[in-house]
Amino acid sequence: MSGPKGMAVRVAIKQLKTNAVDEEKEEFLREMDIMKQVGRHPNIVTMYGLCEEPDFQCMVMEYVPFGDLKHYLQNLRKQAHLESLNITHRDLAARNILVGENKQLKISDFGMSRPGVYVKMSKGILANSLTSSEKSCQIAGVIPLRWLSPEAIRDNIYSTKSDVWAYGIVLWEIVTLGGFPYPTVCDKDMLQYLLDGNRLEKPISCSDEM
């Protein structure tokens, strides 16, 4: 890609796979729309352009050279820009925070994002009435259960407040150098575990002040 003064700029291409199902196509197009709203911000991966041809959809994204936060952990700056735009990310986790030039952190992966407060019109994630698509997503690890707030798990209600909850899990990931949240709790017990007042244990390396 040609940048300022004709200089070449390395970019990343995010492309919709050729065998994508309708739900995946809708999610990809929705992510495009969200990225248009987000615009440019120093702590969010930039979309430079996109292609919406019927047989080819892709986004031309800023290339972030140092991988995700899971492999290069440091403190996360606030996501106030997204909140000011009334956008709920819904999948804030260390794996979706990339490290760019000058070790600058950038929030990425807006495929699950929605404007404002989002209420998914089905029963809670752990309910027996999950659709086959939702069940396959859960099996595939798409639903970020261990980063979700109780109201998101139980009632499918997502907001900037549930993003703040997820941000707390990210901080725990940082302090534990990429630990797996609630390692002793199985998925089916997560909601009751949280409703009983349980939370993530304080890491050994974390001081009382922190």
CSV table of C-alpha atoms in Angstrom, one decimal:
chain,number,residue,atom,x,y,z
A,1,MET,CA,0.0,0.0,0.0
A,2,SER,CA,1.2,3.5,-0.8
A,3,GLY,CA,1.5,5.8,2.2
A,4,PRO,CA,2.5,9.5,2.6
A,5,LYS,CA,4.8,10.9,-0.1
A,6,GLY,CA,4.4,7.6,-2.1
A,7,MET,CA,6.2,5.5,0.5
A,8,ALA,CA,5.3,1.9,0.8
A,9,VAL,CA,3.3,0.9,3.9
A,10,ARG,CA,2.9,-2.6,5.1
A,11,VAL,CA,-0.7,-3.6,5.8
A,12,ALA,CA,-2.7,-6.6,7.0
A,13,ILE,CA,-5.6,-8.0,4.9
A,14,LYS,CA,-8.5,-9.4,6.8
A,15,GLN,CA,-10.6,-11.4,4.3
A,16,LEU,CA,-13.9,-13.2,4.5
A,17,LYS,CA,-13.3,-16.9,3.9
A,18,THR,CA,-14.7,-18.3,0.7
A,19,ASN,CA,-16.9,-20.9,2.4
A,20,ALA,CA,-18.3,-18.6,5.0
A,21,VAL,CA,-21.9,-19.2,6.1
A,22,ASP,CA,-24.5,-16.4,6.2
A,23,GLU,CA,-24.0,-15.7,9.9
A,24,GLU,CA,-20.2,-15.3,9.3
A,25,LYS,CA,-20.8,-13.0,6.3
A,26,GLU,CA,-23.2,-10.8,8.4
A,27,GLU,CA,-20.7,-10.6,11.2
A,28,PHE,CA,-17.9,-9.6,8.8
A,29,LEU,CA,-20.0,-6.9,7.2
A,30,ARG,CA,-21.0,-5.7,10.7
A,31,GLU,CA,-17.3,-5.5,11.7
A,32,MET,CA,-16.7,-3.3,8.6
A,33,ASP,CA,-19.4,-0.9,9.7
A,34,ILE,CA,-18.1,-0.8,13.3
A,35,MET,CA,-14.6,0.0,12.0
A,36,LYS,CA,-15.9,2.9,9.9
A,37,GLN,CA,-17.4,4.4,13.1
A,38,VAL,CA,-14.3,3.8,15.1
A,39,GLY,CA,-12.1,5.8,12.7
A,40,ARG,CA,-8.5,6.5,13.8
A,41,HIS,CA,-7.3,6.3,17.3
A,42,PRO,CA,-3.7,5.6,18.6
A,43,ASN,CA,-4.9,2.6,20.7
A,44,ILE,CA,-7.2,0.9,18.2
A,45,VAL,CA,-6.1,-0.9,15.0
A,46,THR,CA,-6.9,1.3,12.0
A,47,MET,CA,-8.9,0.2,8.9
A,48,TYR,CA,-7.4,1.9,5.9
A,49,GLY,CA,-9.9,0.7,3.4
A,50,LEU,CA,-12.2,-2.1,2.4
A,51,CYS,CA,-13.7,-4.1,-0.5
A,52,GLU,CA,-17.4,-5.0,-0.6
A,53,GLU,CA,-17.6,-6.7,-3.9
A,54,PRO,CA,-20.3,-9.5,-3.9
A,55,ASP,CA,-17.7,-12.2,-4.4
A,56,PHE,CA,-14.9,-10.7,-2.4
A,57,GLN,CA,-15.0,-8.8,0.9
A,58,CYS,CA,-11.9,-7.7,2.8
A,59,MET,CA,-10.6,-5.0,5.1
A,60,VAL,CA,-7.2,-3.4,4.6
A,61,MET,CA,-5.9,-3.0,8.2
A,62,GLU,CA,-3.0,-1.4,9.9
A,63,TYR,CA,-0.2,-3.9,10.2
A,64,VAL,CA,0.8,-4.4,13.9
A,65,PRO,CA,4.2,-6.1,14.0
A,66,PHE,CA,4.6,-7.4,17.5
A,67,GLY,CA,1.7,-9.8,17.8
A,68,ASP,CA,-1.0,-9.9,20.5
A,69,LEU,CA,-0.9,-9.0,24.1
A,70,LYS,CA,-0.9,-12.7,25.1
A,71,HIS,CA,2.7,-12.9,23.9
A,72,TYR,CA,3.9,-9.4,24.8
A,73,LEU,CA,2.2,-8.3,28.0
A,74,GLN,CA,2.1,-4.8,29.4
A,75,ASN,CA,-0.4,-2.5,30.9
A,76,LEU,CA,-3.6,-1.6,29.0
A,77,ARG,CA,-4.7,2.0,28.4
A,78,LYS,CA,-8.3,2.9,28.9
A,79,GLN,CA,-10.8,2.2,26.1
A,80,ALA,CA,-12.5,5.6,26.6
A,81,HIS,CA,-12.6,6.2,22.8
A,82,LEU,CA,-15.0,3.3,22.3
A,83,GLU,CA,-17.2,4.3,25.2
A,84,SER,CA,-17.4,7.8,23.8
A,85,LEU,CA,-18.7,6.3,20.6
A,86,ASN,CA,-21.2,4.1,22.5
A,87,ILE,CA,-19.6,1.0,21.1
A,88,THR,CA,-19.6,-2.3,23.1
A,89,HIS,CA,-16.6,-4.5,22.1
A,90,ARG,CA,-17.9,-7.7,23.7
A,91,ASP,CA,-14.6,-9.6,23.2
A,92,LEU,CA,-12.0,-7.6,25.1
A,93,ALA,CA,-9.2,-10.0,26.1
A,94,ALA,CA,-5.4,-10.2,25.9
A,95,ARG,CA,-5.6,-12.1,22.7
A,96,ASN,CA,-7.4,-9.2,21.0
A,97,ILE,CA,-4.9,-6.5,22.1
A,98,LEU,CA,-2.0,-6.1,19.6
A,99,VAL,CA,1.4,-4.5,20.2
A,100,GLY,CA,2.4,-2.0,17.5
A,101,GLU,CA,5.3,0.3,16.8
A,102,ASN,CA,6.9,1.8,19.9
A,103,LYS,CA,5.2,-1.0,21.9
A,104,GLN,CA,1.9,0.8,21.6
A,105,LEU,CA,-1.1,-1.3,22.4
A,106,LYS,CA,-4.1,-1.4,20.1
A,107,ILE,CA,-7.5,-3.0,20.6
A,108,SER,CA,-8.5,-5.2,17.7
A,109,ASP,CA,-11.1,-7.7,16.5
A,110,PHE,CA,-14.5,-5.9,16.4
A,111,GLY,CA,-16.4,-8.9,14.9
A,112,MET,CA,-18.6,-9.2,18.0
A,113,SER,CA,-19.0,-5.5,18.6
A,114,ARG,CA,-22.3,-3.7,18.7
A,115,PRO,CA,-23.5,-0.1,19.1
A,116,GLY,CA,-24.9,0.9,22.5
A,117,VAL,CA,-26.4,-1.6,25.0
A,118,TYR,CA,-26.8,-4.9,23.2
A,119,VAL,CA,-29.4,-7.5,24.3
A,120,LYS,CA,-29.1,-10.8,22.5
A,121,MET,CA,-32.6,-12.1,21.9
A,122,SER,CA,-32.2,-15.6,23.4
A,123,LYS,CA,-31.7,-17.1,26.8
A,124,GLY,CA,-28.4,-16.9,28.6
A,125,ILE,CA,-25.3,-18.5,27.1
A,126,LEU,CA,-25.5,-21.5,29.4
A,127,ALA,CA,-29.2,-22.1,28.8
A,128,ASN,CA,-30.3,-25.4,27.3
A,129,SER,CA,-32.1,-23.5,24.5
A,130,LEU,CA,-29.0,-22.4,22.7
A,131,THR,CA,-29.3,-22.4,18.9
A,132,SER,CA,-27.2,-24.9,17.0
A,133,SER,CA,-25.1,-22.0,15.8
A,134,GLU,CA,-24.5,-20.7,19.3
A,135,LYS,CA,-23.7,-24.2,20.5
A,136,SER,CA,-21.1,-24.6,17.7
A,137,CYS,CA,-19.7,-21.2,18.6
A,138,GLN,CA,-19.4,-22.2,22.2
A,139,ILE,CA,-17.7,-25.4,21.3
A,140,ALA,CA,-15.3,-23.6,19.0
A,141,GLY,CA,-14.4,-21.1,21.7
A,142,VAL,CA,-16.0,-18.1,20.0
A,143,ILE,CA,-18.1,-17.1,23.0
A,144,PRO,CA,-15.6,-15.6,25.5
A,145,LEU,CA,-17.3,-17.1,28.5
A,146,ARG,CA,-14.6,-16.5,31.1
A,147,TRP,CA,-14.3,-12.8,30.2
A,148,LEU,CA,-18.1,-12.2,30.4
A,149,SER,CA,-19.9,-10.4,33.2
A,150,PRO,CA,-22.7,-12.2,35.1
A,151,GLU,CA,-25.5,-10.3,33.3
A,152,ALA,CA,-23.9,-11.2,29.9
A,153,ILE,CA,-23.8,-14.9,30.8
A,154,ARG,CA,-27.3,-15.0,32.4
A,155,ASP,CA,-29.3,-12.4,30.4
A,156,ASN,CA,-27.2,-11.8,27.3
A,157,ILE,CA,-27.0,-8.1,28.1
A,158,TYR,CA,-23.8,-6.4,26.9
A,159,SER,CA,-22.7,-2.8,27.5
A,160,THR,CA,-19.6,-0.7,28.1
A,161,LYS,CA,-20.0,-1.9,31.8
A,162,SER,CA,-19.6,-5.5,30.7
A,163,ASP,CA,-16.5,-4.3,28.7
A,164,VAL,CA,-15.2,-2.8,32.0
A,165,TRP,CA,-15.6,-6.3,33.6
A,166,ALA,CA,-13.7,-7.9,30.7
A,167,TYR,CA,-11.0,-5.2,31.2
A,168,GLY,CA,-10.6,-6.5,34.8
A,169,ILE,CA,-10.0,-10.0,33.4
A,170,VAL,CA,-7.4,-8.5,31.0
A,171,LEU,CA,-5.6,-6.9,34.0
A,172,TRP,CA,-5.6,-10.4,35.7
A,173,GLU,CA,-4.1,-11.9,32.5
A,174,ILE,CA,-1.4,-9.3,32.6
A,175,VAL,CA,-0.4,-9.9,36.2
A,176,THR,CA,-0.5,-13.7,35.7
A,177,LEU,CA,1.5,-13.4,32.4
A,178,GLY,CA,-1.3,-14.9,30.3
A,179,GLY,CA,-3.0,-17.1,32.9
A,180,PHE,CA,-6.3,-18.9,32.1
A,181,PRO,CA,-9.2,-17.2,34.0
A,182,TYR,CA,-10.9,-19.4,36.6
A,183,PRO,CA,-8.8,-22.5,35.9
A,184,THR,CA,-10.6,-24.7,38.4
A,185,VAL,CA,-14.1,-23.8,37.3
A,186,CYS,CA,-15.8,-25.6,34.4
A,187,ASP,CA,-17.9,-23.7,31.9
A,188,LYS,CA,-21.3,-25.0,33.2
A,189,ASP,CA,-20.5,-23.8,36.7
A,190,MET,CA,-19.2,-20.3,35.8
A,191,LEU,CA,-22.5,-18.4,36.3
A,192,GLN,CA,-23.3,-19.8,39.7
A,193,TYR,CA,-19.7,-19.4,40.7
A,194,LEU,CA,-19.9,-15.6,40.0
A,195,LEU,CA,-23.4,-15.2,41.5
A,196,ASP,CA,-22.2,-16.8,44.7
A,197,GLY,CA,-19.8,-13.9,45.0
A,198,ASN,CA,-16.6,-15.7,43.9
A,199,ARG,CA,-14.1,-13.8,41.8
A,200,LEU,CA,-10.6,-14.5,40.4
A,201,GLU,CA,-8.0,-15.3,43.0
A,202,LYS,CA,-5.3,-12.7,43.6
A,203,PRO,CA,-2.2,-13.8,41.8
A,204,ILE,CA,0.8,-14.6,44.0
A,205,SER,CA,2.8,-11.8,42.2
A,206,CYS,CA,0.2,-9.2,42.9
A,207,SER,CA,0.6,-6.9,45.9
A,208,ASP,CA,-2.3,-5.9,48.1
A,209,GLU,CA,-2.0,-2.3,46.9
A,210,MET,CA,-2.5,-3.4,43.3
